[in-house]
Amino acid sequence: MTQSRVLYRASILHFSQATQNVNEDACYFDDGALVVENSRIVAVGGYAELVIDYATAKQVDYSKRLIIPGLIDSHLHYPQTEMIAKYGEQLLNWLENFTFPTENKFASYAYCQKIAKHFVQQLINNGTTTAFAFSTVHKQASEALFTEASKFNMAIVTGKVCMDRHCPDSLQDTPESAQRESQELIESWHGNGRNLYALTPRFAPTSSAKQLSMLGELAQQYPDVFIQTHLSENHHEIEWVKKLFPAQKSYLDVYDNFNMVRPRALFGHCLHLQQEDWQRLAEAKATAVFCPTSNLFLGSGLFDLQKAQDFGVSVALATDVGAGTSFNMLNTFGEAYKIGQLQGKPLSALEGLYMMTQGPAHNYGLSDQIGNLNPGSYADFVVLNPQFNALSQLRTADSESVEDVLFALSFIGDDRAVEASYIAGEECKQELEII
Ligand code: GUN
Ligand code: ZN
């Protein structure tokens, strides 16, 4: 265990606070230092200054590397790790033909453990140090992920998927069992170490009104617990929701009716929302989660970032593996950039970085712990090597700015550009085992 003071020398980039103007408010130290002690950051700044202030610290030289905060993936599915990149279907067929059969395998605890291990390694190796992950309907699937993440002292957020209809019998719970098991998991895991719980109704079509109502009761009883679900992803799904909940004004209104639109509620996709829904998300301080690789892969639609920004809705980036096609958050930004291009609004690399670090951390009320490199935050950080292979060397050797480096890595980089991933001050990157 690294318990002594360590000073890491590198270029350093982060957002120290919430901002509307990412291009102006990024903190960058070309020759920087990050000082870490007992799992937390104690100082960040220029090397020349901090090397004097912390003269007795052990030094680790990451010159020519770039340190950024550990990345936050705000929506993905750990059981879908093994079924990433399954060909040719749109959402509802994809769920039926690939997803549900795969999630059935989590009836075995040994299987949960195996996939949890593989999943956590994928996150770490790609520089993701906090993830909002769906588990399966099996309570033990959440337990396996919390247990695995705890080995790395990683801040993981997960929850038992709740669904009591419109899916195979073997994957159905009931309103009562969903409420009871979710509450048991909250009591055992939420705030236990760095683990956090998210109430996880899969999406409106697979939960009865009674189930949503009973989960809404928990949402009110535990206001600091997260809520994660899907919203307005696919046109067939949206039509289905209209038929299932005819009394509700909109898809979002279904969740709202059951007290699930509030701070710490994360809505995956938000592709085909009505104006009032954007307004409501903003007012509730909920988060719209933009999953570009998934939206392209399932042919679901193009996220309207301009609209989200016009309404003042907080947006987080996410992979949505296994409909998403990469665990890598920088590559995920790369696809978000392309979606922006199609809409005449290319995103900057700094906007992308913000939506996977300080932006969501702030909106989730976690910015005293993650999402930045401020003193007091956990020492969750990533060391990027902009010159990890011949092409990236050629491309970034004479780069004019850190933004250009980050942008290039978002397209020509992958997990090889992640030289090290630190969680709570410990280096956790390791070669993937075939397990
Ligand atoms: N909607 C309901 N379940 C899912 C899922 O597993 N993945 C995606 N992309 N959308 C969903
Ligand atoms: Zn999803």
Short mmCIF file of C-alpha atoms and ligand atoms in Angstrom, two decimals:
data_model
loop_
_atom_site.label_atom_id
_atom_site.label_comp_id
_atom_site.label_asym_id
_atom_site.label_seq_id
_atom_site.Cartn_x
_atom_site.Cartn_y
_atom_site.Cartn_z
CA MET A 1 0.00 0.00 0.00
CA THR A 2 1.23 3.47 -0.89
CA GLN A 3 0.67 5.44 2.28
CA SER A 4 3.50 7.96 2.06
CA ARG A 5 3.45 11.25 0.21
CA VAL A 6 4.09 10.95 -3.54
CA LEU A 7 4.62 13.74 -6.08
CA TYR A 8 3.75 12.89 -9.70
CA ARG A 9 5.35 15.13 -12.33
CA ALA A 10 3.46 15.47 -15.64
CA SER A 11 1.36 17.85 -17.68
CA ILE A 12 -1.91 18.15 -15.78
CA LEU A 13 -5.40 19.09 -16.98
CA HIS A 14 -8.65 19.28 -15.03
CA PHE A 15 -11.62 21.47 -14.12
CA SER A 16 -11.41 22.58 -10.53
CA GLN A 17 -15.00 23.76 -10.41
CA ALA A 18 -18.31 23.70 -12.22
CA THR A 19 -18.40 25.99 -15.22
CA GLN A 20 -20.49 27.02 -18.21
CA ASN A 21 -17.35 28.02 -20.04
CA VAL A 22 -15.08 25.01 -20.28
CA ASN A 23 -12.73 26.56 -22.79
CA GLU A 24 -11.83 29.36 -20.40
CA ASP A 25 -12.03 27.57 -17.08
CA ALA A 26 -9.83 24.53 -17.63
CA CYS A 27 -6.82 24.37 -15.27
CA TYR A 28 -3.68 23.34 -17.10
CA PHE A 29 -0.09 22.96 -15.91
CA ASP A 30 2.34 22.19 -18.68
CA ASP A 31 5.03 21.14 -16.21
CA GLY A 32 2.79 20.19 -13.32
CA ALA A 33 2.80 18.23 -10.10
CA LEU A 34 0.13 16.23 -8.32
CA VAL A 35 0.82 15.40 -4.68
CA VAL A 36 -0.96 12.42 -3.15
CA GLU A 37 -1.08 11.11 0.38
CA ASN A 38 -3.20 8.36 1.93
CA SER A 39 -5.50 7.93 -1.06
CA ARG A 40 -6.29 11.65 -1.38
CA ILE A 41 -4.87 14.54 -3.36
CA VAL A 42 -3.05 17.06 -1.19
CA ALA A 43 -1.85 19.53 -3.81
CA VAL A 44 -1.91 20.27 -7.53
CA GLY A 45 0.01 22.97 -9.36
CA GLY A 46 3.24 23.85 -11.12
CA TYR A 47 6.17 21.47 -10.56
CA ALA A 48 8.69 24.24 -9.82
CA GLU A 49 6.64 25.40 -6.81
CA LEU A 50 5.38 22.11 -5.46
CA VAL A 51 8.75 20.37 -5.60
CA ILE A 52 9.93 22.91 -3.03
CA ASP A 53 6.80 22.74 -0.85
CA TYR A 54 6.88 18.95 -0.88
CA ALA A 55 10.64 18.40 -1.00
CA THR A 56 10.50 15.17 1.02
CA ALA A 57 7.84 13.50 -1.13
CA LYS A 58 8.78 10.49 -3.21
CA GLN A 59 8.86 11.59 -6.87
CA VAL A 60 7.38 9.72 -9.83
CA ASP A 61 8.34 11.16 -13.18
CA TYR A 62 5.63 11.09 -15.83
CA SER A 63 7.22 13.83 -17.97
CA LYS A 64 5.76 13.99 -21.48
CA ARG A 65 2.61 12.36 -20.12
CA LEU A 66 -0.74 13.98 -19.36
CA ILE A 67 -2.56 13.48 -16.08
CA ILE A 68 -6.34 13.96 -16.11
CA PRO A 69 -8.94 13.04 -13.47
CA GLY A 70 -10.23 9.48 -13.39
CA LEU A 71 -13.09 9.32 -15.90
CA ILE A 72 -16.76 8.89 -15.05
CA ASP A 73 -18.89 6.64 -17.26
CA SER A 74 -22.45 7.60 -16.38
CA HIS A 75 -24.33 4.68 -17.95
CA LEU A 76 -23.39 1.14 -18.93
CA HIS A 77 -24.36 -2.48 -18.30
CA TYR A 78 -21.83 -4.77 -16.71
CA PRO A 79 -23.62 -8.01 -17.67
CA GLN A 80 -23.42 -6.97 -21.31
CA THR A 81 -19.61 -6.97 -21.35
CA GLU A 82 -19.50 -10.31 -23.11
CA MET A 83 -22.13 -9.40 -25.72
CA ILE A 84 -20.65 -6.12 -26.94
CA ALA A 85 -20.97 -5.67 -30.73
CA LYS A 86 -23.82 -8.04 -31.62
CA TYR A 87 -24.91 -7.44 -35.21
CA GLY A 88 -27.82 -5.83 -36.82
CA GLU A 89 -30.75 -5.26 -34.48
CA GLN A 90 -32.52 -2.21 -33.08
CA LEU A 91 -33.35 -1.80 -29.41
CA LEU A 92 -36.35 -4.05 -28.79
CA ASN A 93 -35.13 -7.03 -30.86
CA TRP A 94 -31.63 -6.56 -29.54
CA LEU A 95 -32.96 -6.84 -25.97
CA GLU A 96 -34.97 -9.94 -26.74
CA ASN A 97 -32.44 -11.78 -28.88
CA PHE A 98 -29.16 -10.97 -27.18
CA THR A 99 -29.56 -9.10 -23.92
CA PHE A 100 -32.10 -11.13 -22.00
CA PRO A 101 -30.47 -14.49 -22.79
CA THR A 102 -27.12 -13.11 -21.65
CA GLU A 103 -28.55 -11.64 -18.45
CA ASN A 104 -30.08 -15.03 -17.61
CA LYS A 105 -26.58 -16.35 -17.01
CA PHE A 106 -26.32 -14.20 -13.88
CA ALA A 107 -28.44 -16.70 -12.00
CA SER A 108 -25.02 -18.26 -11.27
CA TYR A 109 -22.97 -16.33 -8.70
CA ALA A 110 -19.74 -17.73 -10.13
CA TYR A 111 -20.71 -16.22 -13.47
CA CYS A 112 -21.46 -12.85 -11.86
CA GLN A 113 -18.00 -12.90 -10.27
CA LYS A 114 -16.29 -13.79 -13.53
CA ILE A 115 -17.93 -11.00 -15.54
CA ALA A 116 -17.62 -8.44 -12.71
CA LYS A 117 -13.89 -9.07 -12.67
CA HIS A 118 -13.56 -8.70 -16.41
CA PHE A 119 -15.76 -5.58 -16.41
CA VAL A 120 -13.83 -3.77 -13.67
CA GLN A 121 -10.56 -4.50 -15.46
CA GLN A 122 -11.95 -3.04 -18.67
CA LEU A 123 -12.99 0.14 -16.88
CA ILE A 124 -9.63 0.58 -15.20
CA ASN A 125 -7.58 -0.16 -18.28
CA ASN A 126 -9.49 2.50 -20.18
CA GLY A 127 -9.09 5.12 -17.46
CA THR A 128 -12.62 4.94 -16.05
CA THR A 129 -12.52 5.09 -12.27
CA THR A 130 -16.23 5.62 -11.54
CA ALA A 131 -19.07 3.94 -13.40
CA PHE A 132 -22.84 3.96 -13.13
CA ALA A 133 -23.50 0.38 -14.06
CA PHE A 134 -26.70 -1.59 -14.45
CA SER A 135 -26.51 -5.09 -13.01
CA THR A 136 -29.21 -7.70 -13.70
CA VAL A 137 -32.44 -8.55 -11.93
CA HIS A 138 -30.49 -10.94 -9.69
CA LYS A 139 -29.61 -9.35 -6.37
CA GLN A 140 -26.33 -11.26 -6.31
CA ALA A 141 -25.21 -9.61 -9.57
CA SER A 142 -25.04 -6.25 -7.75
CA GLU A 143 -23.29 -7.88 -4.81
CA ALA A 144 -20.65 -9.37 -7.10
CA LEU A 145 -19.91 -6.01 -8.71
CA PHE A 146 -19.72 -4.14 -5.39
CA THR A 147 -17.39 -6.83 -4.08
CA GLU A 148 -15.10 -6.68 -7.10
CA ALA A 149 -14.96 -2.86 -7.20
CA SER A 150 -14.20 -2.79 -3.47
CA LYS A 151 -10.97 -4.71 -4.12
CA PHE A 152 -9.73 -1.59 -5.92
CA ASN A 153 -11.39 0.90 -3.55
CA MET A 154 -13.25 2.09 -6.64
CA ALA A 155 -16.32 4.34 -6.47
CA ILE A 156 -18.83 2.17 -8.30
CA VAL A 157 -22.54 2.90 -8.53
CA THR A 158 -24.80 -0.01 -9.33
CA GLY A 159 -28.19 -1.48 -8.54
CA LYS A 160 -30.43 -4.45 -9.03
CA VAL A 161 -32.35 -4.14 -12.30
CA CYS A 162 -36.07 -4.13 -11.55
CA MET A 163 -38.51 -5.59 -14.08
CA ASP A 164 -41.76 -7.39 -13.42
CA ARG A 165 -43.21 -7.69 -16.93
CA HIS A 166 -42.47 -7.88 -20.67
CA CYS A 167 -39.34 -9.92 -20.31
CA PRO A 168 -38.65 -13.68 -19.86
CA ASP A 169 -40.23 -15.18 -16.71
CA SER A 170 -36.79 -16.17 -15.47
CA LEU A 171 -35.81 -12.48 -15.35
CA GLN A 172 -38.93 -11.16 -13.65
CA ASP A 173 -39.17 -9.95 -10.09
CA THR A 174 -42.31 -8.54 -8.44
CA PRO A 175 -43.08 -5.07 -7.08
CA GLU A 176 -42.57 -6.38 -3.56
CA SER A 177 -39.35 -8.34 -4.17
CA ALA A 178 -37.88 -5.45 -6.19
CA GLN A 179 -38.56 -3.04 -3.34
CA ARG A 180 -37.34 -5.42 -0.64
CA GLU A 181 -34.13 -6.45 -2.42
CA SER A 182 -33.31 -2.90 -3.51
CA GLN A 183 -33.70 -1.74 0.07
CA GLU A 184 -31.53 -4.59 1.38
CA LEU A 185 -28.82 -3.65 -1.09
CA ILE A 186 -29.05 0.04 -0.13
CA GLU A 187 -28.69 -0.83 3.53
CA SER A 188 -25.71 -3.11 2.90
CA TRP A 189 -23.83 -1.20 0.24
CA HIS A 190 -24.78 2.47 -0.17
CA GLY A 191 -21.98 4.45 1.45
CA ASN A 192 -20.18 1.27 2.45
CA GLY A 193 -16.58 2.15 1.49
CA ARG A 194 -16.83 3.99 -1.81
CA ASN A 195 -19.83 2.00 -3.04
CA LEU A 196 -23.02 3.84 -3.95
CA TYR A 197 -26.44 2.52 -4.83
CA ALA A 198 -28.72 3.33 -7.77
CA LEU A 199 -32.37 2.31 -7.91
CA THR A 200 -32.55 0.69 -11.34
CA PRO A 201 -35.92 0.19 -13.00
CA ARG A 202 -34.74 -1.01 -16.44
CA PHE A 203 -37.21 1.20 -18.36
CA ALA A 204 -40.93 1.94 -18.24
CA PRO A 205 -42.05 -0.97 -20.48
CA THR A 206 -40.64 -3.63 -18.14
CA SER A 207 -42.04 -2.22 -14.88
CA SER A 208 -45.68 -2.20 -13.85
CA ALA A 209 -47.13 0.98 -12.35
CA LYS A 210 -47.11 -0.79 -9.00
CA GLN A 211 -43.40 -1.56 -9.26
CA LEU A 212 -42.54 2.00 -10.25
CA SER A 213 -44.66 3.26 -7.39
CA MET A 214 -42.88 1.06 -4.85
CA LEU A 215 -39.47 2.09 -6.18
CA GLY A 216 -40.61 5.71 -6.01
CA GLU A 217 -41.28 5.18 -2.32
CA LEU A 218 -37.65 4.14 -1.88
CA ALA A 219 -36.52 7.15 -3.92
CA GLN A 220 -38.28 9.38 -1.42
CA GLN A 221 -37.06 7.46 1.59
CA TYR A 222 -33.43 7.63 0.38
CA PRO A 223 -32.94 11.02 -1.33
CA ASP A 224 -29.17 10.55 -1.64
CA VAL A 225 -29.49 7.23 -3.47
CA PHE A 226 -29.12 7.47 -7.26
CA ILE A 227 -31.78 6.48 -9.80
CA GLN A 228 -30.78 5.18 -13.22
CA THR A 229 -33.01 4.14 -16.10
CA HIS A 230 -33.59 4.56 -19.84
CA LEU A 231 -35.66 7.31 -21.43
CA SER A 232 -36.81 7.96 -24.98
CA GLU A 233 -34.24 5.95 -26.90
CA ASN A 234 -36.12 4.30 -29.78
CA HIS A 235 -39.34 5.18 -31.62
CA HIS A 236 -40.94 1.73 -31.12
CA GLU A 237 -40.12 1.88 -27.43
CA ILE A 238 -41.71 5.34 -27.15
CA GLU A 239 -44.93 4.19 -28.86
CA TRP A 240 -45.06 1.22 -26.51
CA VAL A 241 -44.73 3.46 -23.46
CA LYS A 242 -47.60 5.63 -24.74
CA LYS A 243 -49.83 2.55 -24.93
CA LEU A 244 -48.76 1.24 -21.53
CA PHE A 245 -49.17 4.55 -19.69
CA PRO A 246 -51.91 6.41 -21.60
CA ALA A 247 -52.64 8.78 -18.74
CA GLN A 248 -49.12 10.22 -18.68
CA LYS A 249 -48.24 13.35 -20.67
CA SER A 250 -44.90 11.97 -21.85
CA TYR A 251 -42.35 9.20 -21.29
CA LEU A 252 -40.53 11.32 -18.69
CA ASP A 253 -43.85 11.99 -16.99
CA VAL A 254 -44.18 8.26 -16.28
CA TYR A 255 -41.10 8.43 -14.07
CA ASP A 256 -42.10 11.82 -12.70
CA ASN A 257 -45.48 10.47 -11.63
CA PHE A 258 -43.59 8.02 -9.39
CA ASN A 259 -41.21 10.57 -7.84
CA MET A 260 -38.20 9.51 -9.83
CA VAL A 261 -37.32 12.78 -11.54
CA ARG A 262 -35.03 14.55 -9.13
CA PRO A 263 -31.36 15.32 -8.42
CA ARG A 264 -29.25 12.16 -8.69
CA ALA A 265 -31.61 10.72 -11.32
CA LEU A 266 -29.76 9.71 -14.50
CA PHE A 267 -31.75 9.21 -17.70
CA GLY A 268 -29.97 7.28 -20.42
CA HIS A 269 -30.41 8.48 -24.03
CA CYS A 270 -33.07 11.27 -24.06
CA LEU A 271 -33.11 11.22 -27.87
CA HIS A 272 -36.70 12.10 -28.76
CA LEU A 273 -37.92 14.27 -25.91
CA GLN A 274 -40.66 16.87 -25.97
CA GLN A 275 -39.88 20.48 -25.06
CA GLU A 276 -41.59 20.16 -21.67
CA ASP A 277 -39.40 17.16 -20.84
CA TRP A 278 -36.22 19.18 -21.31
CA GLN A 279 -37.70 21.88 -19.16
CA ARG A 280 -38.60 19.37 -16.46
CA LEU A 281 -35.17 17.70 -16.48
CA ALA A 282 -33.54 21.09 -16.00
CA GLU A 283 -35.88 22.13 -13.21
CA ALA A 284 -35.40 18.80 -11.41
CA LYS A 285 -31.59 18.98 -11.74
CA ALA A 286 -31.67 15.49 -13.20
CA THR A 287 -29.03 14.35 -15.71
CA ALA A 288 -29.45 13.50 -19.38
CA VAL A 289 -26.92 10.84 -20.33
CA PHE A 290 -25.52 11.00 -23.86
CA CYS A 291 -24.44 7.56 -25.16
CA PRO A 292 -23.11 8.24 -28.66
CA THR A 293 -21.66 4.87 -29.66
CA SER A 294 -24.81 3.08 -28.52
CA ASN A 295 -27.13 5.52 -30.27
CA LEU A 296 -25.28 5.00 -33.53
CA PHE A 297 -24.89 1.24 -33.09
CA LEU A 298 -28.61 0.59 -32.45
CA GLY A 299 -29.64 3.25 -34.99
CA SER A 300 -31.58 5.00 -32.25
CA GLY A 301 -31.02 8.65 -33.13
CA LEU A 302 -28.83 11.72 -32.61
CA PHE A 303 -28.67 13.35 -29.18
CA ASP A 304 -29.51 17.05 -29.35
CA LEU A 305 -26.82 18.61 -27.19
CA GLN A 306 -27.76 22.11 -28.28
CA LYS A 307 -31.27 21.63 -26.95
CA ALA A 308 -30.00 20.21 -23.66
CA GLN A 309 -27.75 23.24 -23.28
CA ASP A 310 -30.48 25.70 -24.27
CA PHE A 311 -32.67 24.32 -21.51
CA GLY A 312 -29.80 24.17 -19.01
CA VAL A 313 -29.94 20.38 -18.60
CA SER A 314 -26.80 18.79 -17.23
CA VAL A 315 -25.37 16.26 -19.71
CA ALA A 316 -23.02 13.38 -18.90
CA LEU A 317 -21.24 11.18 -21.42
CA ALA A 318 -21.44 7.40 -21.23
CA THR A 319 -20.53 4.29 -23.15
CA ASP A 320 -23.72 2.23 -22.63
CA VAL A 321 -21.76 -0.99 -23.20
CA GLY A 322 -22.95 -3.50 -24.54
CA ALA A 323 -25.08 -1.48 -27.00
CA GLY A 324 -22.16 0.94 -26.82
CA THR A 325 -19.17 -0.31 -28.74
CA SER A 326 -16.24 0.77 -26.58
CA PHE A 327 -15.31 1.01 -22.91
CA ASN A 328 -13.06 3.93 -23.76
CA MET A 329 -14.52 7.29 -22.72
CA LEU A 330 -12.19 9.30 -24.97
CA ASN A 331 -13.33 7.29 -27.98
CA THR A 332 -16.88 7.84 -26.77
CA PHE A 333 -16.27 11.59 -26.86
CA GLY A 334 -14.89 11.08 -30.40
CA GLU A 335 -18.26 9.68 -31.52
CA ALA A 336 -20.10 12.48 -29.71
CA TYR A 337 -17.99 14.91 -31.70
CA LYS A 338 -19.09 13.26 -34.95
CA ILE A 339 -22.75 13.41 -33.92
CA GLY A 340 -22.21 17.11 -33.24
CA GLN A 341 -20.68 17.51 -36.68
CA LEU A 342 -23.81 16.06 -38.28
CA GLN A 343 -25.80 18.74 -36.46
CA GLY A 344 -23.45 21.63 -37.21
CA LYS A 345 -22.20 21.71 -33.61
CA PRO A 346 -18.84 19.99 -33.19
CA LEU A 347 -17.91 19.48 -29.55
CA SER A 348 -14.52 20.54 -28.28
CA ALA A 349 -12.25 18.07 -26.48
CA LEU A 350 -12.53 20.21 -23.35
CA GLU A 351 -16.34 20.03 -23.46
CA GLY A 352 -15.99 16.27 -23.79
CA LEU A 353 -13.57 16.01 -20.87
CA TYR A 354 -15.89 18.10 -18.72
CA MET A 355 -18.83 15.77 -19.45
CA MET A 356 -16.84 12.80 -18.18
CA THR A 357 -15.26 14.47 -15.12
CA GLN A 358 -16.23 17.59 -13.21
CA GLY A 359 -19.57 18.20 -14.96
CA PRO A 360 -21.30 15.01 -13.80
CA ALA A 361 -19.39 14.93 -10.49
CA HIS A 362 -20.76 18.36 -9.69
CA ASN A 363 -24.29 17.53 -10.77
CA TYR A 364 -24.26 14.33 -8.70
CA GLY A 365 -23.04 16.16 -5.60
CA LEU A 366 -19.79 14.18 -5.65
CA SER A 367 -17.27 16.86 -6.64
CA ASP A 368 -15.66 16.84 -3.21
CA GLN A 369 -14.59 13.25 -4.01
CA ILE A 370 -14.25 12.64 -7.75
CA GLY A 371 -14.14 14.35 -11.14
CA ASN A 372 -11.26 16.75 -10.44
CA LEU A 373 -7.75 16.93 -9.02
CA ASN A 374 -8.55 19.31 -6.17
CA PRO A 375 -6.89 18.85 -2.78
CA GLY A 376 -9.20 16.66 -0.69
CA SER A 377 -10.58 14.67 -3.63
CA TYR A 378 -9.72 10.99 -3.96
CA ALA A 379 -6.53 10.39 -5.92
CA ASP A 380 -8.38 8.88 -8.88
CA PHE A 381 -6.40 9.89 -11.95
CA VAL A 382 -5.25 8.71 -15.34
CA VAL A 383 -1.82 9.01 -16.90
CA LEU A 384 -2.13 9.32 -20.67
CA ASN A 385 0.81 8.75 -22.98
CA PRO A 386 0.11 10.85 -26.08
CA GLN A 387 2.90 9.04 -27.90
CA PHE A 388 2.04 5.44 -27.20
CA ASN A 389 2.62 4.23 -30.77
CA ALA A 390 4.13 5.40 -34.05
CA LEU A 391 1.00 7.12 -35.38
CA SER A 392 0.28 8.97 -32.15
CA GLN A 393 3.95 10.00 -31.99
CA LEU A 394 3.78 11.43 -35.47
CA ARG A 395 0.46 13.15 -34.80
CA THR A 396 1.17 14.70 -31.41
CA ALA A 397 4.93 15.37 -31.47
CA ASP A 398 4.48 19.03 -32.39
CA SER A 399 1.02 19.50 -30.97
CA GLU A 400 0.13 23.14 -30.37
CA SER A 401 -2.09 22.57 -27.34
CA VAL A 402 -3.23 20.08 -24.73
CA GLU A 403 -6.68 20.26 -26.27
CA ASP A 404 -5.24 19.10 -29.58
CA VAL A 405 -3.51 16.17 -27.86
CA LEU A 406 -6.70 15.10 -26.13
CA PHE A 407 -8.66 15.45 -29.33
CA ALA A 408 -6.20 13.31 -31.30
CA LEU A 409 -6.22 10.59 -28.64
CA SER A 410 -10.01 10.50 -28.83
CA PHE A 411 -9.74 9.12 -32.35
CA ILE A 412 -6.40 7.38 -32.67
CA GLY A 413 -6.05 6.35 -29.01
CA ASP A 414 -7.36 3.35 -27.12
CA ASP A 415 -6.47 1.61 -23.86
CA ARG A 416 -2.80 1.57 -24.90
CA ALA A 417 -2.73 5.35 -24.45
CA VAL A 418 -3.62 4.83 -20.79
CA GLU A 419 -0.21 4.33 -19.24
CA ALA A 420 -1.57 4.11 -15.69
CA SER A 421 -4.89 4.32 -13.87
CA TYR A 422 -4.80 5.33 -10.22
CA ILE A 423 -7.68 4.71 -7.86
CA ALA A 424 -7.43 6.19 -4.36
CA GLY A 425 -3.70 6.60 -4.92
CA GLU A 426 -3.01 3.05 -6.09
CA GLU A 427 -1.99 2.10 -9.63
CA CYS A 428 -4.55 -0.44 -10.83
CA LYS A 429 -3.95 -0.99 -14.53
CA GLN A 430 -3.07 -4.58 -15.28
CA GLU A 431 -2.87 -6.83 -18.29
CA LEU A 432 -6.22 -8.42 -18.98
CA GLU A 433 -6.29 -12.05 -18.12
CA ILE A 434 -8.36 -14.33 -20.29
CA ILE A 435 -10.86 -15.46 -17.68
N1 GUN B 1 -33.49 -0.04 -22.73
C1 GUN B 1 -33.85 -0.99 -21.83
N2 GUN B 1 -32.84 -1.82 -21.57
C2 GUN B 1 -31.79 -1.40 -22.29
C3 GUN B 1 -30.46 -1.86 -22.44
O1 GUN B 1 -30.02 -2.84 -21.83
N3 GUN B 1 -29.68 -1.15 -23.31
C4 GUN B 1 -30.13 -0.07 -23.99
N4 GUN B 1 -29.31 0.58 -24.81
N5 GUN B 1 -31.38 0.37 -23.88
C5 GUN B 1 -32.21 -0.29 -23.04
ZN ZN B 2 -28.39 1.32 -21.23
#
